[in-house]
Coordinates of C-alpha atoms in Angstrom, one line a residue:
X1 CA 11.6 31.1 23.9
X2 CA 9.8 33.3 21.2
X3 CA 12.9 33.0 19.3
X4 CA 11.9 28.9 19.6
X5 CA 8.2 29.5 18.7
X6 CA 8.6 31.4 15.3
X7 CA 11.2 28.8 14.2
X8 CA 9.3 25.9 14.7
X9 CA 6.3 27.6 12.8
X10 CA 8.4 28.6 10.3
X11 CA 9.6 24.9 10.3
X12 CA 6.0 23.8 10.3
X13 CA 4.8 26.2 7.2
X14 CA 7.2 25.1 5.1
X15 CA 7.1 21.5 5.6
X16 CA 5.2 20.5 2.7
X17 CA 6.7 22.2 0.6
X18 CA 10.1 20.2 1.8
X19 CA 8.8 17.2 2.1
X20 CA 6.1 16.7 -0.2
X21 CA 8.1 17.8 -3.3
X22 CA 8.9 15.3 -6.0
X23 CA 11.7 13.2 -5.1
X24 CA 13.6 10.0 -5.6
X25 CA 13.1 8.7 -2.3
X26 CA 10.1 6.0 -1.4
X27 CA 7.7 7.9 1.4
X28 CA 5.6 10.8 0.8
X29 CA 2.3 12.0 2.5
X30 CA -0.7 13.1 0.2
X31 CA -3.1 15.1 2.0
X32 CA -6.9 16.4 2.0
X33 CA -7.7 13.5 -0.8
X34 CA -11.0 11.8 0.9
X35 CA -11.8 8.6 2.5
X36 CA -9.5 5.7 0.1
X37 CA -12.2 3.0 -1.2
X38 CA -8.8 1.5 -3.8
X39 CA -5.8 2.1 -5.1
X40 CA -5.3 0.9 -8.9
X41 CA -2.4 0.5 -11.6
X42 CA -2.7 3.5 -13.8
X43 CA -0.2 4.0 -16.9
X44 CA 3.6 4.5 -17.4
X45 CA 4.2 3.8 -14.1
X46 CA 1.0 6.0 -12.1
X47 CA -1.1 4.8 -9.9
X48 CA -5.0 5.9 -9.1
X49 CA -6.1 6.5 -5.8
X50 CA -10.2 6.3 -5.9
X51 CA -12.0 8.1 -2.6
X52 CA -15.2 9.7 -1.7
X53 CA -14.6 13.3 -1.0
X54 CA -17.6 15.6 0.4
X55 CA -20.5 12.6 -0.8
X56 CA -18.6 13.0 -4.4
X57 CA -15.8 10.1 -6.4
X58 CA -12.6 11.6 -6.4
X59 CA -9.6 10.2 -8.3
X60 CA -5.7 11.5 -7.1
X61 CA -3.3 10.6 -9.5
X62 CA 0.7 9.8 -8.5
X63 CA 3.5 9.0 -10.1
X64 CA 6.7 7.2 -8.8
X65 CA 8.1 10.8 -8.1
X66 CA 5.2 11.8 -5.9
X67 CA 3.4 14.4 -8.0
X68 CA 0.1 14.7 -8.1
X69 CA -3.3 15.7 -9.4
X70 CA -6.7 15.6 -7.6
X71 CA -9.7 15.1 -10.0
X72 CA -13.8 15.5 -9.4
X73 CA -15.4 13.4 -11.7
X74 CA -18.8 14.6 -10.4
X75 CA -20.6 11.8 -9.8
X76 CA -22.1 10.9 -6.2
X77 CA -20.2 8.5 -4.2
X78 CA -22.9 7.3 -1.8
X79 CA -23.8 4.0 -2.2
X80 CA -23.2 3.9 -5.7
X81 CA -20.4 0.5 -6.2
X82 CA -17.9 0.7 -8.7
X83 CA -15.3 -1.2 -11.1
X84 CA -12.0 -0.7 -12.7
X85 CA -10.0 -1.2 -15.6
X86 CA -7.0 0.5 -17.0
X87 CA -7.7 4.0 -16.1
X88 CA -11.3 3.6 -16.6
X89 CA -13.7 3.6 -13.1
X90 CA -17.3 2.3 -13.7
X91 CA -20.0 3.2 -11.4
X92 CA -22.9 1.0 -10.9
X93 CA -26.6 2.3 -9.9
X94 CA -29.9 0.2 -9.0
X95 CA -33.0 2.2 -11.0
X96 CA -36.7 1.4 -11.3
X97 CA -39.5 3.0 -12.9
X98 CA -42.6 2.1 -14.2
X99 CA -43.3 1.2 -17.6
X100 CA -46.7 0.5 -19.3
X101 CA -48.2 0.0 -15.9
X102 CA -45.8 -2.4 -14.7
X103 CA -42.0 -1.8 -12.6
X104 CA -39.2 -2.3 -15.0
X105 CA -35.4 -2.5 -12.9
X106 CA -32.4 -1.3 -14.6
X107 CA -28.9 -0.3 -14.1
X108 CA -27.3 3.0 -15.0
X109 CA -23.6 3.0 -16.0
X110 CA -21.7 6.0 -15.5
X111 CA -17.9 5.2 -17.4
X112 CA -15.2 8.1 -16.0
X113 CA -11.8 7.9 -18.4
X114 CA -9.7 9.5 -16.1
X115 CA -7.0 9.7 -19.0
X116 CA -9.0 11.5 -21.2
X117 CA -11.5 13.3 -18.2
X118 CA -14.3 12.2 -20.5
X119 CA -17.6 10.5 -18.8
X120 CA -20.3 9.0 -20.4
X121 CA -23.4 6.9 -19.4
X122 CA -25.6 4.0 -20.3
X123 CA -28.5 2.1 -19.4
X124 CA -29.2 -1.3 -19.1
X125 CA -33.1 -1.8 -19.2
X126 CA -34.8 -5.1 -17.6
X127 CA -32.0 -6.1 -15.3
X128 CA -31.7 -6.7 -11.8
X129 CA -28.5 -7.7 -10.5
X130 CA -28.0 -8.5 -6.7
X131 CA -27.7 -5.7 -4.4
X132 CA -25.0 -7.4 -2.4
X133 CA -23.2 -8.3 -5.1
X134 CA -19.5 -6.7 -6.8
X135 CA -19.6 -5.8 -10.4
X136 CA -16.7 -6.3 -13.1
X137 CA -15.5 -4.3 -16.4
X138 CA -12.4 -5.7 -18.6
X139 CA -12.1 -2.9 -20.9
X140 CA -14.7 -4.4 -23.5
X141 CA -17.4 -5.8 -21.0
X142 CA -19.9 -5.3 -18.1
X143 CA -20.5 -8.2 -15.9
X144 CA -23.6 -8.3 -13.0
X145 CA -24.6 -10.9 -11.2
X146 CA -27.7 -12.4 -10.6
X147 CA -29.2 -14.5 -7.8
X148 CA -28.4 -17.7 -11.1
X149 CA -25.7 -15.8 -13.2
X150 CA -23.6 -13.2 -14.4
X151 CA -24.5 -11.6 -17.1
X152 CA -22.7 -10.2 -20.0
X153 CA -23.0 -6.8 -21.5
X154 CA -21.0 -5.1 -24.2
X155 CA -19.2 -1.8 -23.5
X156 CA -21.9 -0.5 -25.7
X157 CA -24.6 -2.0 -23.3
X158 CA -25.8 -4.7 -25.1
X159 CA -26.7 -8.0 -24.3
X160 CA -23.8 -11.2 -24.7
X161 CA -24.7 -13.5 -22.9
X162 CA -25.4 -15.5 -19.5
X163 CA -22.9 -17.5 -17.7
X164 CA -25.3 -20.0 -15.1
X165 CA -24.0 -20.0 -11.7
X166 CA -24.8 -23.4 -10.4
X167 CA -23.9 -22.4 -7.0
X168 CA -24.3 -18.9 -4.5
X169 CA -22.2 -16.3 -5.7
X170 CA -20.3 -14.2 -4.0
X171 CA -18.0 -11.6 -5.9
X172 CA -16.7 -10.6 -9.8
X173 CA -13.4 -9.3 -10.2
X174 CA -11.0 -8.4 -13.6
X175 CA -7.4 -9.4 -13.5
X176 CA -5.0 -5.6 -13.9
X177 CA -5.0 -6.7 -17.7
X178 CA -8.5 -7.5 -18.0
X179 CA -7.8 -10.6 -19.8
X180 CA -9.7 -12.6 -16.6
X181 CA -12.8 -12.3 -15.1
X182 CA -13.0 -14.0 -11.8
X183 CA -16.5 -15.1 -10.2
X184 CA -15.9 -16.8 -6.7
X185 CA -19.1 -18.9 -5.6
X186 CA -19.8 -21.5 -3.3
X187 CA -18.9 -24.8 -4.9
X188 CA -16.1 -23.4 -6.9
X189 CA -14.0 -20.6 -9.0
X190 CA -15.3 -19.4 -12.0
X191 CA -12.6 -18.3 -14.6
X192 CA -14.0 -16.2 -17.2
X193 CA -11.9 -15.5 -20.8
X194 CA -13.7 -13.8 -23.2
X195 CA -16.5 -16.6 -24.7
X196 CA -15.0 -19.2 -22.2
X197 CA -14.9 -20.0 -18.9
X198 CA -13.4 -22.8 -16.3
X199 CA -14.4 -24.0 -13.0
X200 CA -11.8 -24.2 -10.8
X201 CA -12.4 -26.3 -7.3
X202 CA -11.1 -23.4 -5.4
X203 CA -13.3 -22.3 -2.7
X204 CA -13.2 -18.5 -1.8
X205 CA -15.4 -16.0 -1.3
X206 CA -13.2 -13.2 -2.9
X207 CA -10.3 -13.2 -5.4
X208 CA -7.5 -10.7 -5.4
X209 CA -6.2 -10.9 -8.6
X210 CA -3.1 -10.4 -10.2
X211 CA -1.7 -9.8 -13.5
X212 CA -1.0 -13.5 -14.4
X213 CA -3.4 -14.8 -11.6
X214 CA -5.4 -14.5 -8.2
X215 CA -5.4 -14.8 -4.9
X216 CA -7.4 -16.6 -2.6
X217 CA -8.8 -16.1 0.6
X218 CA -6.7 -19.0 2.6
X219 CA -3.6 -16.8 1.5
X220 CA -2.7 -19.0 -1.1
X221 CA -1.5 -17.6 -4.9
X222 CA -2.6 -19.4 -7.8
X223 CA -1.6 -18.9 -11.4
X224 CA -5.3 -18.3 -13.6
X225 CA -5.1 -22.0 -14.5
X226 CA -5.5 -23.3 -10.9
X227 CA -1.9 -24.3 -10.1
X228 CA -0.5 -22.8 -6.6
X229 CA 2.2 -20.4 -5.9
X230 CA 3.8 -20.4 -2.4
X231 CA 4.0 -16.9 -0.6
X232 CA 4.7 -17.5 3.0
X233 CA 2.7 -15.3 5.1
X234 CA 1.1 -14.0 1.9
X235 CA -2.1 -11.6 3.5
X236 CA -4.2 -11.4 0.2
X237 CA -6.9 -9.1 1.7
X238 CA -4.5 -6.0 1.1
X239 CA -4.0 -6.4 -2.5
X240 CA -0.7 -7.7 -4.4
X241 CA 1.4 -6.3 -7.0
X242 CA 3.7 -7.0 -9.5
X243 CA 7.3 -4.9 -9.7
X244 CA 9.8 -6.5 -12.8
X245 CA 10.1 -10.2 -11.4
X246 CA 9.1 -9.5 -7.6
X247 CA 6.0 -10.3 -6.3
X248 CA 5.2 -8.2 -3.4
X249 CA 2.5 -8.7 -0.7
X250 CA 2.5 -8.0 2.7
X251 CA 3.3 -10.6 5.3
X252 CA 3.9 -10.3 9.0
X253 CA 3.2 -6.9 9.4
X254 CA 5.7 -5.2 6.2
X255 CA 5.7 -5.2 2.1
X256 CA 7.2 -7.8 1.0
X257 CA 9.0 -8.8 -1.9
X258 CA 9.9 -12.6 -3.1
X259 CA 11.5 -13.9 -5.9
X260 CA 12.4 -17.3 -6.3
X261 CA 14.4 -17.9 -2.9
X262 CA 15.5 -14.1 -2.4
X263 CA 12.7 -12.5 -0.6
X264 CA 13.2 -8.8 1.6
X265 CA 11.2 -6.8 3.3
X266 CA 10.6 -3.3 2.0
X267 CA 8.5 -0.7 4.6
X268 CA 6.1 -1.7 7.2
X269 CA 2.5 -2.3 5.4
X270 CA -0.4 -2.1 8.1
X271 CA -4.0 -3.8 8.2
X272 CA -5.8 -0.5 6.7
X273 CA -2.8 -0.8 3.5
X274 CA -3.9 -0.9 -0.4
X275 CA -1.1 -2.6 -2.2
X276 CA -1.1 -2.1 -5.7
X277 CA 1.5 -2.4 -8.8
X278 CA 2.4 -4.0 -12.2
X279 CA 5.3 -3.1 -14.5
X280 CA 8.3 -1.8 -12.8
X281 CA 6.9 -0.3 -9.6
X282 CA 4.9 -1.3 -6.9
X283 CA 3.2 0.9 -3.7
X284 CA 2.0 0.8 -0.4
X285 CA -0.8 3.0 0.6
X286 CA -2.1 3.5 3.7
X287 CA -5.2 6.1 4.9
X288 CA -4.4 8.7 7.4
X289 CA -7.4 10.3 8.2
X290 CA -8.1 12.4 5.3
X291 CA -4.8 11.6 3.7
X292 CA -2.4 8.3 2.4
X293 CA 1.4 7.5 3.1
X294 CA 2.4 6.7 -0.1
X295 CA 5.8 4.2 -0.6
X296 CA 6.6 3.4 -3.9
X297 CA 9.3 1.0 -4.9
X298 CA 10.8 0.4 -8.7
X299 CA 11.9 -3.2 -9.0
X300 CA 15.3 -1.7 -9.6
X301 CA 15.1 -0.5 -5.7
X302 CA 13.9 -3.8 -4.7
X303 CA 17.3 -5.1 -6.3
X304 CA 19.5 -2.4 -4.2
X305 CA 17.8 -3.3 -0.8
X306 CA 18.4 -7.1 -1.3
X307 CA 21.8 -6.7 -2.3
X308 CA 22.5 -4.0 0.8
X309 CA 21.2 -6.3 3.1
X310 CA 22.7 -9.4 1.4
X311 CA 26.1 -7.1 1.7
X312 CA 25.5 -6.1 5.7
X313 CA 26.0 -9.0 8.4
X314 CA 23.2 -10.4 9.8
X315 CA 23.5 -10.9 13.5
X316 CA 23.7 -14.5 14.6
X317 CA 19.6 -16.3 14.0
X318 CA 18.5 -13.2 12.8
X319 CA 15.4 -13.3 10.3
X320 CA 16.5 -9.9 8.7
X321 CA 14.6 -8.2 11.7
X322 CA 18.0 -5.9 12.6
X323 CA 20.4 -5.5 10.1
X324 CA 24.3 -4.2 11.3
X325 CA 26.3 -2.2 9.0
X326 CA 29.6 -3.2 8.8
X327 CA 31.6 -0.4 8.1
X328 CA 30.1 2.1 10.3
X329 CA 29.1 -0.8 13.1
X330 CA 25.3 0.7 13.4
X331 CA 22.2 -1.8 14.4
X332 CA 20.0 -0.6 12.8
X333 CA 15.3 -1.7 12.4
X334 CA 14.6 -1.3 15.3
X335 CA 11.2 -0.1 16.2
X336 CA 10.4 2.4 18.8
X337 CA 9.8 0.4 22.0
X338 CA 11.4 -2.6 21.1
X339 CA 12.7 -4.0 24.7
X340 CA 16.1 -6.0 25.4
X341 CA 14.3 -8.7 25.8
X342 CA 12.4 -9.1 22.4
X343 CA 15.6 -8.1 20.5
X344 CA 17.4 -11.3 22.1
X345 CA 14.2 -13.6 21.3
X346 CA 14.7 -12.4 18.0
X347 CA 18.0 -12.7 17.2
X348 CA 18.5 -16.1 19.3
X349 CA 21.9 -14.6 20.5
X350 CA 23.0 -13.8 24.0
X351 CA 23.3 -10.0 23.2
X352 CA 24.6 -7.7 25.9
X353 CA 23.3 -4.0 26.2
X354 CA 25.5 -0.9 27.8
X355 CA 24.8 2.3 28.3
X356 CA 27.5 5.3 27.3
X357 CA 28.6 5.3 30.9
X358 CA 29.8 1.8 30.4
X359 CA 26.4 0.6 32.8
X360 CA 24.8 -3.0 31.2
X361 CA 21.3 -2.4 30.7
X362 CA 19.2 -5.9 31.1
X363 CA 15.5 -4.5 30.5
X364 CA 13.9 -1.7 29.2
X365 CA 13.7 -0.7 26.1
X366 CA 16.4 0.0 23.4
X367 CA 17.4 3.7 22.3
X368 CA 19.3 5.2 20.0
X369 CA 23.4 5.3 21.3
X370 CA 22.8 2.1 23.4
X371 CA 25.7 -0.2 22.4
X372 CA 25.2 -4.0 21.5
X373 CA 27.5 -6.4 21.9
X374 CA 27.5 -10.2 20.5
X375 CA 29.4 -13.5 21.5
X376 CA 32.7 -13.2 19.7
X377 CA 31.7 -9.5 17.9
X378 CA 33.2 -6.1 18.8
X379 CA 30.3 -3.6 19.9
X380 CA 27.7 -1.8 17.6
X381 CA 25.4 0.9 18.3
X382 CA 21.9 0.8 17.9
X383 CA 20.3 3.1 15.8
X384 CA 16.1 4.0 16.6
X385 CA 15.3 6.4 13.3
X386 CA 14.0 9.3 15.1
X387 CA 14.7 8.9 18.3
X388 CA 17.3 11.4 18.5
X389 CA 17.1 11.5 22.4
X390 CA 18.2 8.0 23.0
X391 CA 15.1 7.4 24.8
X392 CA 13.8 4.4 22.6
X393 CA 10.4 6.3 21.8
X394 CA 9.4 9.2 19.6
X395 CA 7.9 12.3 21.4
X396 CA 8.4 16.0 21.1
X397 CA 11.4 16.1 23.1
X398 CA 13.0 14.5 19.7
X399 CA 11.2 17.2 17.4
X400 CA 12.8 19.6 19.7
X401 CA 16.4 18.0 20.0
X402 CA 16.2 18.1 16.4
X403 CA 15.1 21.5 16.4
X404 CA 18.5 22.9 18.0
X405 CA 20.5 20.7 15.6
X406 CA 18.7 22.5 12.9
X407 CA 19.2 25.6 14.8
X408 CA 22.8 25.3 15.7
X409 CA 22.2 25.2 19.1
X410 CA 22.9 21.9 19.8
X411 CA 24.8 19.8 17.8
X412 CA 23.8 16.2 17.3
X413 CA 26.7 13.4 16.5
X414 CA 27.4 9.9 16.2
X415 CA 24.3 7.6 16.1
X416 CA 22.0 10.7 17.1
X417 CA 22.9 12.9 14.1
X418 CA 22.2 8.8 11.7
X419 CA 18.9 8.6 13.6
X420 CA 17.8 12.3 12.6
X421 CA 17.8 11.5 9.0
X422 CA 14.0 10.7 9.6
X423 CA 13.6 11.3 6.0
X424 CA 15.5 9.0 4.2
X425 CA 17.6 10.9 2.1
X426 CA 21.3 11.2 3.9
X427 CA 20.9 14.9 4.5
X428 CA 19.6 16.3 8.4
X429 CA 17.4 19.1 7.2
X430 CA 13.7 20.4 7.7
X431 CA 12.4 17.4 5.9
X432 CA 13.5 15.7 9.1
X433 CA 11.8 18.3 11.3
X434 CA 8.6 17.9 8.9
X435 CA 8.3 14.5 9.3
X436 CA 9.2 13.9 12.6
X437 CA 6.3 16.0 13.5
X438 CA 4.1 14.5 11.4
X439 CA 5.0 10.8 12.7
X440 CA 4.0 12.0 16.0
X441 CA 0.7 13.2 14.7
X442 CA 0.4 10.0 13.1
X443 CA 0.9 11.2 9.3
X444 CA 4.0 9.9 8.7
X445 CA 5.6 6.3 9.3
X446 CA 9.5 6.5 9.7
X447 CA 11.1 3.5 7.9
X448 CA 13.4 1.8 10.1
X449 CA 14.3 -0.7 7.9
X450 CA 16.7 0.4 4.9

């Protein structure tokens, strides 16, 4: 048993250092990085996590291989709201004094490059925008709103000019390339290009924008002149992203990517997820306490998963749900817990379940080794990523299967030894161990689909 106890803690105090390192493949874990307020495109392929961090902004910058830099830029987080623009954060703070007897409002702009660490700061004097209101930058100008309008500043923090609202607004937002400023109000869309705008009849009370144009809040896409794009499913509140020619978004639960009629889903992408991307690669982030999951997919692996999946046979209704690999007859994304009976409503099939005794199993839930068979198919085995015990869940008694594997104790074959390769990168190692601890601790989510 002590033998046991100092090879798990070696396991265990070497596990970032296995499973954090740069790599190719699309899951990592960043820890100790704050409470995530965004996620935005950076350059060359980066992307900039923004968080608050002991009252303080703190910007963590990763790149499509995982590594990483946290930076301070030392100004305080609370309350203070914020806007972004190609690598530049703007923070936003309410001021008043008094001024030949009389209160005079202003704004203070504090302007954090992250590229080149620099920060500087300006004042606008005489202003009051709403408190409850979102700013906007686009690389050459402020915009605030006002109970009537949004005014326009210069990156210098001078006056433009005044854009009348006509109706309540509600928030100001730049498109990734800062070419768009969008102000959603009551009675309409405002469209804002350098000295122009259009008014849109779309009603929403927050865009997400994209790099060509926006979503709305009724999960619709629209290109920046008004005209719609379909997205089924399309959850906007999550962000959207650009990777090559996919758009990705997250629908029913995962990260999706569509292009024209091709569409595939790439990781699971839950309710708490920043989605974020434009160029080649894309990203799904997603809190962990003090930490993110981070999955990042280049639209070249976008490309490879389609055409696997377009490659593997699809059991009979399926809706790309569980995927069988042909050569080696596996079933494989299935969650943990999924029962017999919700992998038949799925798949609109009369599958039959047995057990490696030869015993038909007609309820319960599906483990790894449990063999599925299909009207006029030979038999495949189903394959629950980490679930190395066939028990259809993920507990301990899987981190310490795995354990003797790793040890040489116990061997693991077959569909046990597939579903070991927790981390996705063909090799059973102590990146498995790693994360297969941290999934239980609720650090790490184990792709089932690939």
């Amino acid at each position: 048993m002590r033998r046991r106890v100092i090879i798990l803690s070696v396991l265990l105090s070497f596990a970032a250092a296995f499973i954090f390192a740069p790599k190719s493949s699309a899951a990592s874990y960043l820890d100790d990085i704050g409470s995530v307020l965004g996620v935005y495109d950076g350059n060359d392929e980066n992307f900039l996590i923004l968080s608050s961090k002991n009252n303080m902004y703190n910007v963590t910058e990763i790149d499509k291989n995982f590594a990483n830099n946290n930076v301070m830029p030392g100004i305080d987080s609370e309350g203070v709201p914020f806007a972004y623009h190609d690598g530049k954060f703007c923070f936003f703070q309410n001021g008043a004094a008094i001024e030949n007897g009389a209160p005079m409002l202003y704004v203070t702009i504090r302007i954090y490059d992250h590229y080149s660490g620099v920060t500087v700061a300006g004042t606008i004097n005489n202003v009051s925008p709403r408190q409850d209101c979102t700013f906007a930058f686009d690389g050459e100008r402020f915009y605030m709103m006002t109970p009537s309008s949004v005014l326009v500043y210069s990156s210098d923090f001078l006056f433009e000019r005044e854009i009348p609202l006509k109706a309540k607004g509600y928030s100001l937002t730049s498109s990734p390339d800062g070419y768009y400023v969008y102000c959603a109000t009551s009675n309409g869309l405002i469209v804002i290009s350098g000295e122009s705008e259009v008014r849109l009849p779309i009603y929403t009370e927050r865009v997400y924008p994209l790099s060509d144009g926006f979503a709305a809040d009724d999960s619709t896409i629209y290109t920046a002149d008004g005209e719609s794009i379909v997205f089924d499913g399309f959850d906007p509140t999550h962000g959207a992203a650009r990777a090559g020619d996919w758009l990705v978004g997250r629908t029913g639960g995962y990260l999706t990517a569509v292009n024209g009629s091709d569409k595939v889903e790439l990781c699971p992408a839950e309710e708490g997820s920043f989605i974020c991307g434009n160029g080649n690669v894309c990203g799904c982030f997603t809190p962990r306490g003090s930490g993110v999951d981070a999955e990042i997919f280049s639209a070249d692996d976008i490309y490879e998963r389609i055409e696997s999946e377009t490659s593997s046979a699809i059991a009979p209704g399926n809706s790309h749900d569980y995927i069988i690999d042909t050569q080696n007859r596996l079933v494989t994304g299935i969650e943990p817990g999924t029962t017999v009976a919700a992998f038949r409503k799925a798949v609109g099939a009369d599958a039959r379940f047995y057990a490696q005794n030869g015993a038909e199993k007609s309820s319960g839930v599906i483990g790894t080794g449990l063999n599925v068979v299909f009207p006029g198919d030979g038999g495949c085995t189903a394959v629950v990523f980490g679930d190395v015990t066939g028990e259809g869940s993920i507990n301990s008694r899987d981190v310490k299967q795995l354990e003797d594997h790793i040890l040489g104790t116990a061997a693991l074959n077959g569909a046990y030894l597939t579903a070991a390769d927790v981390f996705p990168d063909g090799t059973v190692d102590l990146k498995d161990a790693a994360a297969l601890y941290r999934s239980i601790n609720g650090k790490y989510t184990i792709q089932q689909k690939r």
